[in-house]
Coordinates of C-alpha atoms and ligand atoms in Angstrom, one line a residue:
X14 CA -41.1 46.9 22.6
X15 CA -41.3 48.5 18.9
X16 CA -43.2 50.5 17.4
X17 CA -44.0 48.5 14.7
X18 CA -43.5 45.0 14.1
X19 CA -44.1 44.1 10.1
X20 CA -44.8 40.8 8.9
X21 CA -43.3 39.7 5.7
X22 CA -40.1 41.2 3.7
X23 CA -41.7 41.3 0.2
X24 CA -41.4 44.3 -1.5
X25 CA -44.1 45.9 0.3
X26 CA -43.2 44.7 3.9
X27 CA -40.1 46.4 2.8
X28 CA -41.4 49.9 1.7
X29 CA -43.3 50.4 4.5
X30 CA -40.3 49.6 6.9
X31 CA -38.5 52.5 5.0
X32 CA -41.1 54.7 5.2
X33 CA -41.9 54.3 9.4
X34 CA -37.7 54.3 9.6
X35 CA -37.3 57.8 7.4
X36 CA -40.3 59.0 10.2
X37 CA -38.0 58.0 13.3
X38 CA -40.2 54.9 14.2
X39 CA -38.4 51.7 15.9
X40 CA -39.2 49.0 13.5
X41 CA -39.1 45.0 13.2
X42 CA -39.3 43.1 10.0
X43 CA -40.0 39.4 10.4
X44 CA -39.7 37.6 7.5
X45 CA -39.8 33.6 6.9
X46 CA -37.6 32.8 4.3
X47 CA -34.2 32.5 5.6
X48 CA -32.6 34.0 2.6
X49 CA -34.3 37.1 0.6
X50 CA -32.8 35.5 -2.6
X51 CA -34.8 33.1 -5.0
X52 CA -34.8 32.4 -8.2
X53 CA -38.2 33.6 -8.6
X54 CA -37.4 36.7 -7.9
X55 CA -34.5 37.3 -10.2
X56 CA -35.5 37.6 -14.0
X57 CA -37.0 36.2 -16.0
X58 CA -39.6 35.0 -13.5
X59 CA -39.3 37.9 -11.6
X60 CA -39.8 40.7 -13.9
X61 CA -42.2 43.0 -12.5
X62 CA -43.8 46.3 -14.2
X63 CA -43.8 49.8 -12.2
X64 CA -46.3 52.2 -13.0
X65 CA -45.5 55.7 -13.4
X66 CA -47.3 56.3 -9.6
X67 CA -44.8 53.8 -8.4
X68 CA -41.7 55.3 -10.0
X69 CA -42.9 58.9 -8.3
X70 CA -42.7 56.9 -5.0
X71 CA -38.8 56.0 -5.2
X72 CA -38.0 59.5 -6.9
X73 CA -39.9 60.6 -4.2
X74 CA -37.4 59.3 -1.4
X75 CA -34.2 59.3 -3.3
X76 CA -34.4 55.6 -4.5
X77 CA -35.1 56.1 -8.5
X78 CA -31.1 56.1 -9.6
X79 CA -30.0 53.1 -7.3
X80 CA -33.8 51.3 -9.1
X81 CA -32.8 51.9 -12.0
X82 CA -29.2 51.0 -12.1
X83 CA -30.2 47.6 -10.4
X84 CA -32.7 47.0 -13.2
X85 CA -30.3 47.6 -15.6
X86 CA -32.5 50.7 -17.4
X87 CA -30.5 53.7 -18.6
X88 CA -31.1 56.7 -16.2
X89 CA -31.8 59.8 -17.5
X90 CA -33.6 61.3 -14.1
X91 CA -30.6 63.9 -13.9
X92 CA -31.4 65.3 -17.5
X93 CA -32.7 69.0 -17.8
X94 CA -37.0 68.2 -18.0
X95 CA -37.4 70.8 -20.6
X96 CA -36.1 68.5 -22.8
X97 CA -38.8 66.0 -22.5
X98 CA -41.3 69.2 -23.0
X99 CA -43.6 68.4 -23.8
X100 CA -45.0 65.0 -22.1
X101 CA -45.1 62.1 -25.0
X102 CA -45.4 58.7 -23.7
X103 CA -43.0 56.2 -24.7
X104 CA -45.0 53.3 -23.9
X105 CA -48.8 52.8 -22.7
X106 CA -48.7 48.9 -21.8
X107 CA -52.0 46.5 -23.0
X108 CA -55.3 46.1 -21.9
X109 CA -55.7 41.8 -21.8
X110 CA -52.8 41.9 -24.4
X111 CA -54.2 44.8 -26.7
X112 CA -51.6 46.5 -26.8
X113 CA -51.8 50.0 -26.6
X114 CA -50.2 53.0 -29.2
X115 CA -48.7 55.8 -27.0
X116 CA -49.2 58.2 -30.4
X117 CA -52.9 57.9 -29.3
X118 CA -52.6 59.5 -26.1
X119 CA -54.1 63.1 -25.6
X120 CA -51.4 64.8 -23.7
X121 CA -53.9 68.1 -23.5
X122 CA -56.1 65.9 -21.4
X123 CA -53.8 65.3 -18.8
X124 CA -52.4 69.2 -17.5
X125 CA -50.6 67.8 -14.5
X126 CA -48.1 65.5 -16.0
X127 CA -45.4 68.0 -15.6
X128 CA -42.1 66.5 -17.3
X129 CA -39.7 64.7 -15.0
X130 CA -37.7 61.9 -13.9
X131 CA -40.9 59.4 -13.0
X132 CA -43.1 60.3 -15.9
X133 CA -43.6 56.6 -16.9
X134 CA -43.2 53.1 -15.6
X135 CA -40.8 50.6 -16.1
X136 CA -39.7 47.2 -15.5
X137 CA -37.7 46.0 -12.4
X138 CA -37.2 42.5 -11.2
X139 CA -38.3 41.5 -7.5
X140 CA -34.5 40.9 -6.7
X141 CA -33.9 44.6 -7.3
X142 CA -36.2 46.1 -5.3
X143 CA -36.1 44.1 -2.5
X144 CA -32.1 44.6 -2.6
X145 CA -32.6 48.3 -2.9
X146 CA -35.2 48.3 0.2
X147 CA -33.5 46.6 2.2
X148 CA -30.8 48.2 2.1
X149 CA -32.0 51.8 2.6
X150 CA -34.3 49.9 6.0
X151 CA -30.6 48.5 7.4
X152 CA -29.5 52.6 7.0
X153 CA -33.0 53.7 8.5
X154 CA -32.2 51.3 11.5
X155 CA -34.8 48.8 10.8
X156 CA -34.4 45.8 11.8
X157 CA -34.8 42.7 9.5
X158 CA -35.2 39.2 10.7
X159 CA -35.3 36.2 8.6
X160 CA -36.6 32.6 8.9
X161 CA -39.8 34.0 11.3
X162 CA -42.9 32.4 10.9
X163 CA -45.6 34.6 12.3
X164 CA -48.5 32.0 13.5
X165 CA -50.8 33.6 16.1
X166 CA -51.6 37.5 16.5
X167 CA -52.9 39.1 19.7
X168 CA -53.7 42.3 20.9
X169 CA -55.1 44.6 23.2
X170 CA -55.8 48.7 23.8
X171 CA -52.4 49.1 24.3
X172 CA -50.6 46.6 22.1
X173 CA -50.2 44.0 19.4
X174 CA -47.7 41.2 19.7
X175 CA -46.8 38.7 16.4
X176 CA -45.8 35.0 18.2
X177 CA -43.7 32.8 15.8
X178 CA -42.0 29.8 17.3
X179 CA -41.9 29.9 20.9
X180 CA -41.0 34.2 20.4
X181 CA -43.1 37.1 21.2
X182 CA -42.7 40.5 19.5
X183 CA -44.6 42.7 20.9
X184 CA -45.6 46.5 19.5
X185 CA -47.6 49.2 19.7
X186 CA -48.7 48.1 16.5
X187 CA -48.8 45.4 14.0
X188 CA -48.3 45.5 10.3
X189 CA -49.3 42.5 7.9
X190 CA -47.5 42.5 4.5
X191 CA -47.4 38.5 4.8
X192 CA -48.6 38.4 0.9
X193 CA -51.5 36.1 -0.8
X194 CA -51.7 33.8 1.6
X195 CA -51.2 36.5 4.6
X196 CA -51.7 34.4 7.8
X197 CA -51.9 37.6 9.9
X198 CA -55.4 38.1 8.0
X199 CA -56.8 35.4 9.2
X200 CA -55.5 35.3 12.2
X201 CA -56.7 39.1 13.6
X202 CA -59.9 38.3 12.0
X203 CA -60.0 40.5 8.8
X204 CA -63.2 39.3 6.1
X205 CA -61.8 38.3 2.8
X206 CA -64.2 38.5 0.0
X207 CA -64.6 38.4 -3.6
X208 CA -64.7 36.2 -6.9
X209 CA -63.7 32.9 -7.9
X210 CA -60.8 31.8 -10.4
X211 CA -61.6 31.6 -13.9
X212 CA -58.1 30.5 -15.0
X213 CA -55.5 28.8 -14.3
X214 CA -52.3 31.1 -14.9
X215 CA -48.2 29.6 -15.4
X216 CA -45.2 31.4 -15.3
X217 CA -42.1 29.6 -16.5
X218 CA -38.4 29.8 -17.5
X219 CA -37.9 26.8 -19.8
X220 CA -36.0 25.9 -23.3
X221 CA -38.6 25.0 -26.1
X222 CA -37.6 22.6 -28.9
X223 CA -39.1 24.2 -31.7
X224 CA -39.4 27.7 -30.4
X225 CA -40.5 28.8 -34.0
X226 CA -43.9 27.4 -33.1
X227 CA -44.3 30.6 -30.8
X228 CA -44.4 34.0 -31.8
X229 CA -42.8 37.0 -29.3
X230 CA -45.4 39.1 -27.4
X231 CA -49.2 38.8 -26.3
X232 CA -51.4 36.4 -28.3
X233 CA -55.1 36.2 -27.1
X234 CA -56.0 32.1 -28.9
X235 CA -59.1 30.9 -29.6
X236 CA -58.1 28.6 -26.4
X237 CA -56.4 30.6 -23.9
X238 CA -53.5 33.3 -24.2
X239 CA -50.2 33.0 -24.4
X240 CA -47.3 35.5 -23.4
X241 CA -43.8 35.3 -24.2
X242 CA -42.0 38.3 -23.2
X243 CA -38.4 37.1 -24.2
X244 CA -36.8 34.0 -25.0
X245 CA -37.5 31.2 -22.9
X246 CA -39.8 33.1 -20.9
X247 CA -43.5 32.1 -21.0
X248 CA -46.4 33.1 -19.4
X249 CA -50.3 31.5 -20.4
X250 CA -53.4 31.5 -19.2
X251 CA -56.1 28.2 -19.1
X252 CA -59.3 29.1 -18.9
X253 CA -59.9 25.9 -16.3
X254 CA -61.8 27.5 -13.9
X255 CA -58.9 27.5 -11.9
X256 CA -59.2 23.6 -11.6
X257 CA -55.5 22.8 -11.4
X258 CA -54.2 22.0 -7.9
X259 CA -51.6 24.9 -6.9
X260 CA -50.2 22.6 -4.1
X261 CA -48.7 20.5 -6.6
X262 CA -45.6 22.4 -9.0
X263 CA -46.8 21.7 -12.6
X264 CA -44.4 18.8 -13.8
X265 CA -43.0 19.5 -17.6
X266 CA -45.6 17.4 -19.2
X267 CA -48.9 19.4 -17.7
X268 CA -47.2 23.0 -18.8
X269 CA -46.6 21.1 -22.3
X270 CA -50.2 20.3 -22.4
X271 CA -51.3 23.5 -21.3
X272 CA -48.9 25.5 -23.6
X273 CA -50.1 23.2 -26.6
X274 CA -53.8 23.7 -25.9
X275 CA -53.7 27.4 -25.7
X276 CA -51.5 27.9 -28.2
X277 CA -52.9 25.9 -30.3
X278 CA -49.3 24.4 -32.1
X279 CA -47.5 20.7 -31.2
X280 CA -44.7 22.6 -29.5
X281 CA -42.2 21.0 -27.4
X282 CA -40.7 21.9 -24.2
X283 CA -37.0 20.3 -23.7
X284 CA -37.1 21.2 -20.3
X285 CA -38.2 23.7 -18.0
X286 CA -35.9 25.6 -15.9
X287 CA -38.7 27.0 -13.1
X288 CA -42.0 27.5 -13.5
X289 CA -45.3 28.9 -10.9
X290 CA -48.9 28.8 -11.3
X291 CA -51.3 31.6 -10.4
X292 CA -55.1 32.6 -10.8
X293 CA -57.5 35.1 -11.1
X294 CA -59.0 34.8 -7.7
X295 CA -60.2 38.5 -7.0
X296 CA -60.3 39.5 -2.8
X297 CA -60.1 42.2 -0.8
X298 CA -60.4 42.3 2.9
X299 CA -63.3 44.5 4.3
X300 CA -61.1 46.5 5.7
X301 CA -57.3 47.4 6.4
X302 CA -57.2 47.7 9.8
X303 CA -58.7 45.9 12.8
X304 CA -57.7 47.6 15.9
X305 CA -54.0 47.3 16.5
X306 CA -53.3 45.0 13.2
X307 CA -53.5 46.9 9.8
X308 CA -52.7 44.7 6.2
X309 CA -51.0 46.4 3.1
X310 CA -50.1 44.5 -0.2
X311 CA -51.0 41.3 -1.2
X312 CA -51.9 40.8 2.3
X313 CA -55.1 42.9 1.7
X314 CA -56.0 42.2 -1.9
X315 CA -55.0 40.0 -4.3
X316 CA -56.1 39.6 -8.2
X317 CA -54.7 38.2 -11.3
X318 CA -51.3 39.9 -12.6
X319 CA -52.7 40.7 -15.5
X320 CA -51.6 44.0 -16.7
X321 CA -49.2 44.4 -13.6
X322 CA -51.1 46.2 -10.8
X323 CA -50.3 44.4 -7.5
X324 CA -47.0 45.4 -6.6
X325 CA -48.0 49.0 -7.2
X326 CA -51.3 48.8 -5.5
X327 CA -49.1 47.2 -2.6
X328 CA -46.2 50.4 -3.2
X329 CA -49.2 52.9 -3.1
X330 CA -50.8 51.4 0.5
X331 CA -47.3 51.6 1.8
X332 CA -46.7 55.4 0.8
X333 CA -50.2 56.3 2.2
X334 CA -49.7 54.2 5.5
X335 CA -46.1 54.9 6.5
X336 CA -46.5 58.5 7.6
X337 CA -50.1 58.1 9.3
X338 CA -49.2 55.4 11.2
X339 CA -45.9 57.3 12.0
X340 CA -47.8 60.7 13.0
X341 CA -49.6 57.8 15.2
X342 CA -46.9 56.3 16.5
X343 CA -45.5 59.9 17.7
X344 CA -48.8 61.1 18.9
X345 CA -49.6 64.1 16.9
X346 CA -51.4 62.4 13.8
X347 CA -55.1 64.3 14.2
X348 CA -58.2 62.4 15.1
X349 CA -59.1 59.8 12.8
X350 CA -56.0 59.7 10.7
X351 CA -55.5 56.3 10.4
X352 CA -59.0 55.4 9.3
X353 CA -58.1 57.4 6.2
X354 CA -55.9 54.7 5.0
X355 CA -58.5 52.2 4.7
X356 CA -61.0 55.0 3.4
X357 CA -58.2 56.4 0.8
X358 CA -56.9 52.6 -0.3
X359 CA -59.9 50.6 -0.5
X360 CA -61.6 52.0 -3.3
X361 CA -58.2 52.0 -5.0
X362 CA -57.7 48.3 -4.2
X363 CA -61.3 47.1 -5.0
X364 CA -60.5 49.7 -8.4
X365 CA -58.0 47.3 -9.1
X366 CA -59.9 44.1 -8.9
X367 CA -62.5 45.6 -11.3
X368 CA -59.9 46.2 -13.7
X369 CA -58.4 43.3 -13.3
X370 CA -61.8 41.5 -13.7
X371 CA -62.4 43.2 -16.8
X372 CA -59.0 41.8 -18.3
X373 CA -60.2 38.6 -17.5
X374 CA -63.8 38.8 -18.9
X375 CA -62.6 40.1 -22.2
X376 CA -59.7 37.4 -22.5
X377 CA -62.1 34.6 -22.1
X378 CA -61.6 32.1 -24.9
X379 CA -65.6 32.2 -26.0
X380 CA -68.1 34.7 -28.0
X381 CA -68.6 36.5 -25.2
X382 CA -65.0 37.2 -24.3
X383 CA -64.2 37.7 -28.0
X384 CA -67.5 40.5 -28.2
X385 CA -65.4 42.5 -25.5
X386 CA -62.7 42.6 -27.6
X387 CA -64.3 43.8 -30.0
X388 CA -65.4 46.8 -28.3
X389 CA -62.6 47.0 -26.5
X390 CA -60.0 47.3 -29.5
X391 CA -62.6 50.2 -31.3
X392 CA -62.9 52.3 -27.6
X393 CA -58.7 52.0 -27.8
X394 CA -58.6 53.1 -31.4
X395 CA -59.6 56.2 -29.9
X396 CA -57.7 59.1 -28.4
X397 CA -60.1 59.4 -25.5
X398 CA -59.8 55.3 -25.4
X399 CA -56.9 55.4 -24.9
X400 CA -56.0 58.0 -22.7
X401 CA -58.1 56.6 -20.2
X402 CA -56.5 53.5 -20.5
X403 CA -53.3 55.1 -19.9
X404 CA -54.9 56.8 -17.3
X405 CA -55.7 53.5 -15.5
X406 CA -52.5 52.0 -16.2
X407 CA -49.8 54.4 -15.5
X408 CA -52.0 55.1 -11.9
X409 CA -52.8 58.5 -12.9
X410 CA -56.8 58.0 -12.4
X411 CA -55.8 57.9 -8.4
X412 CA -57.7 60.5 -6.8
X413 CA -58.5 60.5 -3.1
X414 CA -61.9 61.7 -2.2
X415 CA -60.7 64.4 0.5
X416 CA -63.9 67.1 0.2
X417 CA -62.3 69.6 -2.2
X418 CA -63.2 70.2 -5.5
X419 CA -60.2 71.6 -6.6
X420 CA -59.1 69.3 -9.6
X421 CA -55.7 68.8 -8.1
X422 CA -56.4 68.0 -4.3
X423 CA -56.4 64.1 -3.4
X424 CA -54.0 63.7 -6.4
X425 CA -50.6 62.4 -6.5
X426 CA -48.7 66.1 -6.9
X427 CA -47.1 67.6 -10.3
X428 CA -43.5 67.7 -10.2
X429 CA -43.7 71.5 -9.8
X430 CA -40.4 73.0 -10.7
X431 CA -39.4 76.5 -9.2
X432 CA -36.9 79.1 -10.8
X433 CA -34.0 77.5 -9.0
X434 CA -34.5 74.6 -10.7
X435 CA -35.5 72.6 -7.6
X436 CA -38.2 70.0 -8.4
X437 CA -41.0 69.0 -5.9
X438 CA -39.8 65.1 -6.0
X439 CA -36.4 66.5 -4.5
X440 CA -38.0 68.1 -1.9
X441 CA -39.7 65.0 -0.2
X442 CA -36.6 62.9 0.1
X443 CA -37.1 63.7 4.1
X444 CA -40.7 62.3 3.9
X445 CA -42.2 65.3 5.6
X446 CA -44.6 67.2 3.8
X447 CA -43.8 70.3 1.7
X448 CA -45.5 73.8 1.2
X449 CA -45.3 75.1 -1.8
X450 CA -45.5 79.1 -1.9
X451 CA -45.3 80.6 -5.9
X452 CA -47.2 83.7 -4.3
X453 CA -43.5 85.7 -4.2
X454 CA -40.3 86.0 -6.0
X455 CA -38.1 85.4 -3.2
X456 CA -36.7 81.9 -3.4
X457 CA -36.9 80.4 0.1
X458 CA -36.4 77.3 1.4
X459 CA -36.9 76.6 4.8
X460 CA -39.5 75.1 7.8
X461 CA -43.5 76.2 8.0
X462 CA -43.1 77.8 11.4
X463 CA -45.5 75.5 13.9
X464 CA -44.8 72.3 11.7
X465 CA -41.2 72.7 11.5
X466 CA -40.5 69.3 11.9
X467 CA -43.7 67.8 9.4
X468 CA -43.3 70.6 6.6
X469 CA -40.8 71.9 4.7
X470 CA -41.8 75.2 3.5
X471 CA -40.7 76.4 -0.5
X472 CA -41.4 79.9 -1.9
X473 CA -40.2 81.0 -5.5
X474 CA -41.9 81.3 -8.8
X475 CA -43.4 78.4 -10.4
X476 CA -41.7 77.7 -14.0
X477 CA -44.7 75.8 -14.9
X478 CA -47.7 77.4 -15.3
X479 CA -50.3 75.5 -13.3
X480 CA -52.4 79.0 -12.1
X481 CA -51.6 77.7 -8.5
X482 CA -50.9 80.5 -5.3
X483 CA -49.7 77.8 -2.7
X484 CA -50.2 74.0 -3.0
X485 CA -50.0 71.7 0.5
X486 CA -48.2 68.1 -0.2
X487 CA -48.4 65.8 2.6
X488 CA -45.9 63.4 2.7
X489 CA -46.8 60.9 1.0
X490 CA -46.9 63.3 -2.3
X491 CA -50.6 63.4 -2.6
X492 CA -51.9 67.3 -2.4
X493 CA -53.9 67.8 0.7
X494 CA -54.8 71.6 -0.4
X495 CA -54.5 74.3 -3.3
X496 CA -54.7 77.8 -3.1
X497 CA -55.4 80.5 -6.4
X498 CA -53.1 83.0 -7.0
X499 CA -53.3 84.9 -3.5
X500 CA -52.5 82.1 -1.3
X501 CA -55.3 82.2 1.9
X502 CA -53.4 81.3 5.4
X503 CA -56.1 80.4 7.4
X504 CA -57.3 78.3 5.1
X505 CA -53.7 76.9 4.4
X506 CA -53.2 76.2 8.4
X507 CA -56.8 74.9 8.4
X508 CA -55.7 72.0 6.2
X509 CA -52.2 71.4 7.5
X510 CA -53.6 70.7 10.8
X511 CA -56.1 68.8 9.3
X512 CA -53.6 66.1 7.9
X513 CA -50.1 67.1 9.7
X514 CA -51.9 67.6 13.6
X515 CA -52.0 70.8 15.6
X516 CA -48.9 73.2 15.4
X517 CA -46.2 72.5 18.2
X518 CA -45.7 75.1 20.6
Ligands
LIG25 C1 -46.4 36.1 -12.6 C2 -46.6 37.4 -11.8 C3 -46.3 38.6 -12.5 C4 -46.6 39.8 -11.8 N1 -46.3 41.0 -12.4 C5 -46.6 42.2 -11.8 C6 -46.2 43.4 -12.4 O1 -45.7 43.4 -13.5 N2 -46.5 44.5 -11.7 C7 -47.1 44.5 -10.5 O2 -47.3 45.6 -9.9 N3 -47.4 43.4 -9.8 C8 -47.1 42.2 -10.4 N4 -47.3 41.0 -9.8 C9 -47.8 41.0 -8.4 C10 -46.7 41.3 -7.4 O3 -45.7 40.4 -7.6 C11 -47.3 41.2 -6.0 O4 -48.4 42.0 -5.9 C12 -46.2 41.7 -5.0 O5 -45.1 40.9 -5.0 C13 -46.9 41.7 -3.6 O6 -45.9 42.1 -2.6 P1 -46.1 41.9 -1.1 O7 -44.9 42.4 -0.4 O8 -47.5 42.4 -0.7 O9 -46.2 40.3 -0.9 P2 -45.1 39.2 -1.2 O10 -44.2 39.6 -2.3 O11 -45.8 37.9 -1.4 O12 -44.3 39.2 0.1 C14 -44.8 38.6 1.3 C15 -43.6 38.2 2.2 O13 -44.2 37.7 3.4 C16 -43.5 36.5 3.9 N5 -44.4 35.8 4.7 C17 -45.5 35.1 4.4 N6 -46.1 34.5 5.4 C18 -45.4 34.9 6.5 C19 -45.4 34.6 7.9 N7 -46.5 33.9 8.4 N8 -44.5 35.1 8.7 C20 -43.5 35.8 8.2 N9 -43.3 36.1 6.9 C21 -44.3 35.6 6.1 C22 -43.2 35.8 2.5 O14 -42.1 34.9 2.7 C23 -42.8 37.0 1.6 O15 -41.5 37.4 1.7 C24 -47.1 39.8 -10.5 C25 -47.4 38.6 -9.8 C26 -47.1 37.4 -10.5 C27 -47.4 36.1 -9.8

């Protein structure tokens, strides 16, 4: 029996497996494709955005110079920070194609983006990640198996067991990262609620005739929207109500149509190479776990892809899941610890719909639709505009509610840098949590005596000047506690049992 059996090999599937493998968990992946590879996965079609948050999570565990190289984006994560000094976006992203101007961004606003490889997002394909995951699960021990079609789900007190095709895999615990269309949410059960297409959305590689008719970029029509990111790649949006029938694959003619209307020119496609549909269908499930059976990713919430949030929303339940279900799994996670997941992640995931929502309302091709625009393009005009924008883009506005009103706890950590040099994202590779001590002048690496094996334990002087005494990171990079400039150890060992379980003997 394993510890954990996870349905589905997307790129979440994937992360988590990583994650409960770094931990020392015995792990299945069953996956039903027979081969990882498509073609929707390599680019164009499988161009995917990763938010800044998301980029902290493979820094985090060593993955950010293999990502990169296998994207094809020039890596500069070994180059001395103080260079970047200070913070200046490059890039913000758009808000339903109003795209917004990085020069706008107030910097002041935002004290804890400390300078660093994973200060900003960027843009991956499918393939690449799921590569890169895989992998790094194949070193962890994980093991992946292909052409699995999870169709019924039991459990009990003691177990959970995934049947697919005659097979039973049985575990302590079952994982569904199954996707969209997750068959292990219905099957354990889990309520799936929320709103109702508006559009109908295509995705396609294809060679246009008169490609002059089209102009590069986002264009919000008085029909629809059209997106073309590069040549030959198109992306639109039909505001149908989501009519069109997703069983079917949209022949050449119907994307024609479709591309004509919402761009509103005669242009003609030659032929089209590939092409998907999607909506705007906004779910979540009630909760993430029901008993034995917990959902992450796609699995658990889906939305339109407008403005690239899924796969991050999907990267961020698998960072905050992996080590509770771990701590679990080895018996010394702390009463309750596993209920935080859906307590931390569903406000971010419904958070997600809402913003995704809002793309949608002010896209729509009518006066209403245009009336948010208008209000929309004057907010991002603004410094404070946009800087919450980037806020909500970039996955900086995550905060965990976790009882502390200190501005940093329940946030993703700064990449604290000490007078060795050593950076905080360095420090996590392990996945166990890290204590952060600038009360001394000593540099000292080492274990927290009690949590040896859950907490490394980092004394020096701070370089950056964040008026912090001690700072607790749990290991998922989110700060649990922070202490002023005396650093108080009661209330330090309060909070690492709190979130790492009592101290061993
Ligand atoms: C056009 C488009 C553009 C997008 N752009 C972005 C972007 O820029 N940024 C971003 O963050 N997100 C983006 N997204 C969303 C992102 O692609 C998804 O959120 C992400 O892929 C979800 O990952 P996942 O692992 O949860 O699910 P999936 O990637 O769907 O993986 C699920 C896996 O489970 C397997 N599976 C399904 N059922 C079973 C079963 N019964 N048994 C066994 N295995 C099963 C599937 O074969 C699949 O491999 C975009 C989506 C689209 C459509």
């Amino acid at each position: 029996m394993h510890d954990v059996v996870i349905v589905g090999a997307g790129p979440v599937g994937l992360f988590l497996a990583c994650e409960l493998g770094l931990a020392g968990c015995s792990v299945l992946v069953l996956e039903r494709e027979p081969e990882s590879r498509s073609p929707f996965k390599a680019k164009p079609l499988g161009m995917r955005g990763l938010s800044a948050a998301s980029v902290e999570a493979f820094y985090r565990r060593g993955m950010l110079h293999q990502l990169r190289t296998a994207s094809g984006v020039p890596d500069d994560s070994d180059a001395d920070p103080d260079a970047h000094e200070p913070f200046a976006p490059r890039g913000v992203g758009h808000f339903a194609g109003m795209v917004l101007d990085p020069a706008q961004v107030d910097v002041a606003a935002l004290p804890y983006r400390l300078p660093g490889p994973a200060m900003e997002g960027m843009l991956t394909h499918l393939e690449a990640v799921e590569t890169l995951l895989s992998e790094q699960a194949y070193q962890l021990g994980v093991d992946i198996r292909h052409g699995v079609t999870v169709s019924a789900i039991a459990q009990n007190d003691e177990v959970a067991v995934a049947r697919a095709g005659g097979h039973e895999y049985a575990a302590r615990w079952v994982v569904g990262c199954d996707g969209g269309r997750s068959a292990v949410r219905g099957l354990a059960g889990f309520e799936f609620v929320g709103t109702k297409p508006q559009f109908t959305g295509y995705t396609m590689h294809a060679t246009v005739a008169d490609s002059e008719k089209l102009r590069s970029g986002f264009h919000l029509t008085p029909t629809g929207m059209y997106l073309r990111p590069s040549e030959g790649h198109i992306a639109m949006m039909d505001f149908d109500g989501g009519a069109f029938d997703r069983s079917q694959q949209p022949t050449r003619d119907h994307l024609q149509a479709v591309l004509r209307r919402v761009s509103g020119t005669e242009v003609t496609l030659s032929e089209v190479h590939l092409a998907s549909s999607f909506t705007d269908r906004a779910m979540q499930t009630t909760t993430y776990r029901r008993g034995r059976v917990l959902l992450a990713g796609d699995a658990a919430h889906i939305h339109s892809p407008l403005g690239g949030q899924g796969l991050n929303t999907g990267i961020g339940d698998a960072m905050n899941l992996g080590w509770k279900l771990a701590a679990t799994v080895h018996g010394y996670a702390p009463d309750g610890l596993l209920d935080t997941y859906t307590r931390e992640r569903h406000p971010i995931g419904a958070g997600v719909l809402d913003w995704s929502r809002a793309q949608v309302a002010a896209m729509r091709p009518d006066p209403h639709g245009r009336a948010v625009q208008g209000v929309v393009r004057d907010l991002i005009g603004t410094r404070d505009g946009t800087t919450y924008m980037f806020e909500r883009i970039s996955g900086a506005w995550i905060r965990y509610d976790l009882g502390s009103e200190h501005p940093l706890v329940g946030r993703s950590a700064p990449d604290l840098r000490l007078e060795d040099g050593t950076r905080l994202g360095d420090l996590m590779r392990d996945g166990r949590g890290v204590a952060l001590d600038f009360s001394t002048d000593r540099c000292l690496h080492g274990s927290v005596r009690g949590w040896g094996s859950r907490l490394r334990y980092v004394a020096g002087q701070a370089r950056n000047d964040l008026q912090l005494g001690a700072v607790l990171v749990r290991p998922d990079g989110v700060v649990a506690w922070a202490g002023e400039r005396t650093p108080d150890r009661e209330a330090f060992e309060r909070a690492a049992s709190q979130w790492l379980g009592s101290p061993e003997i």
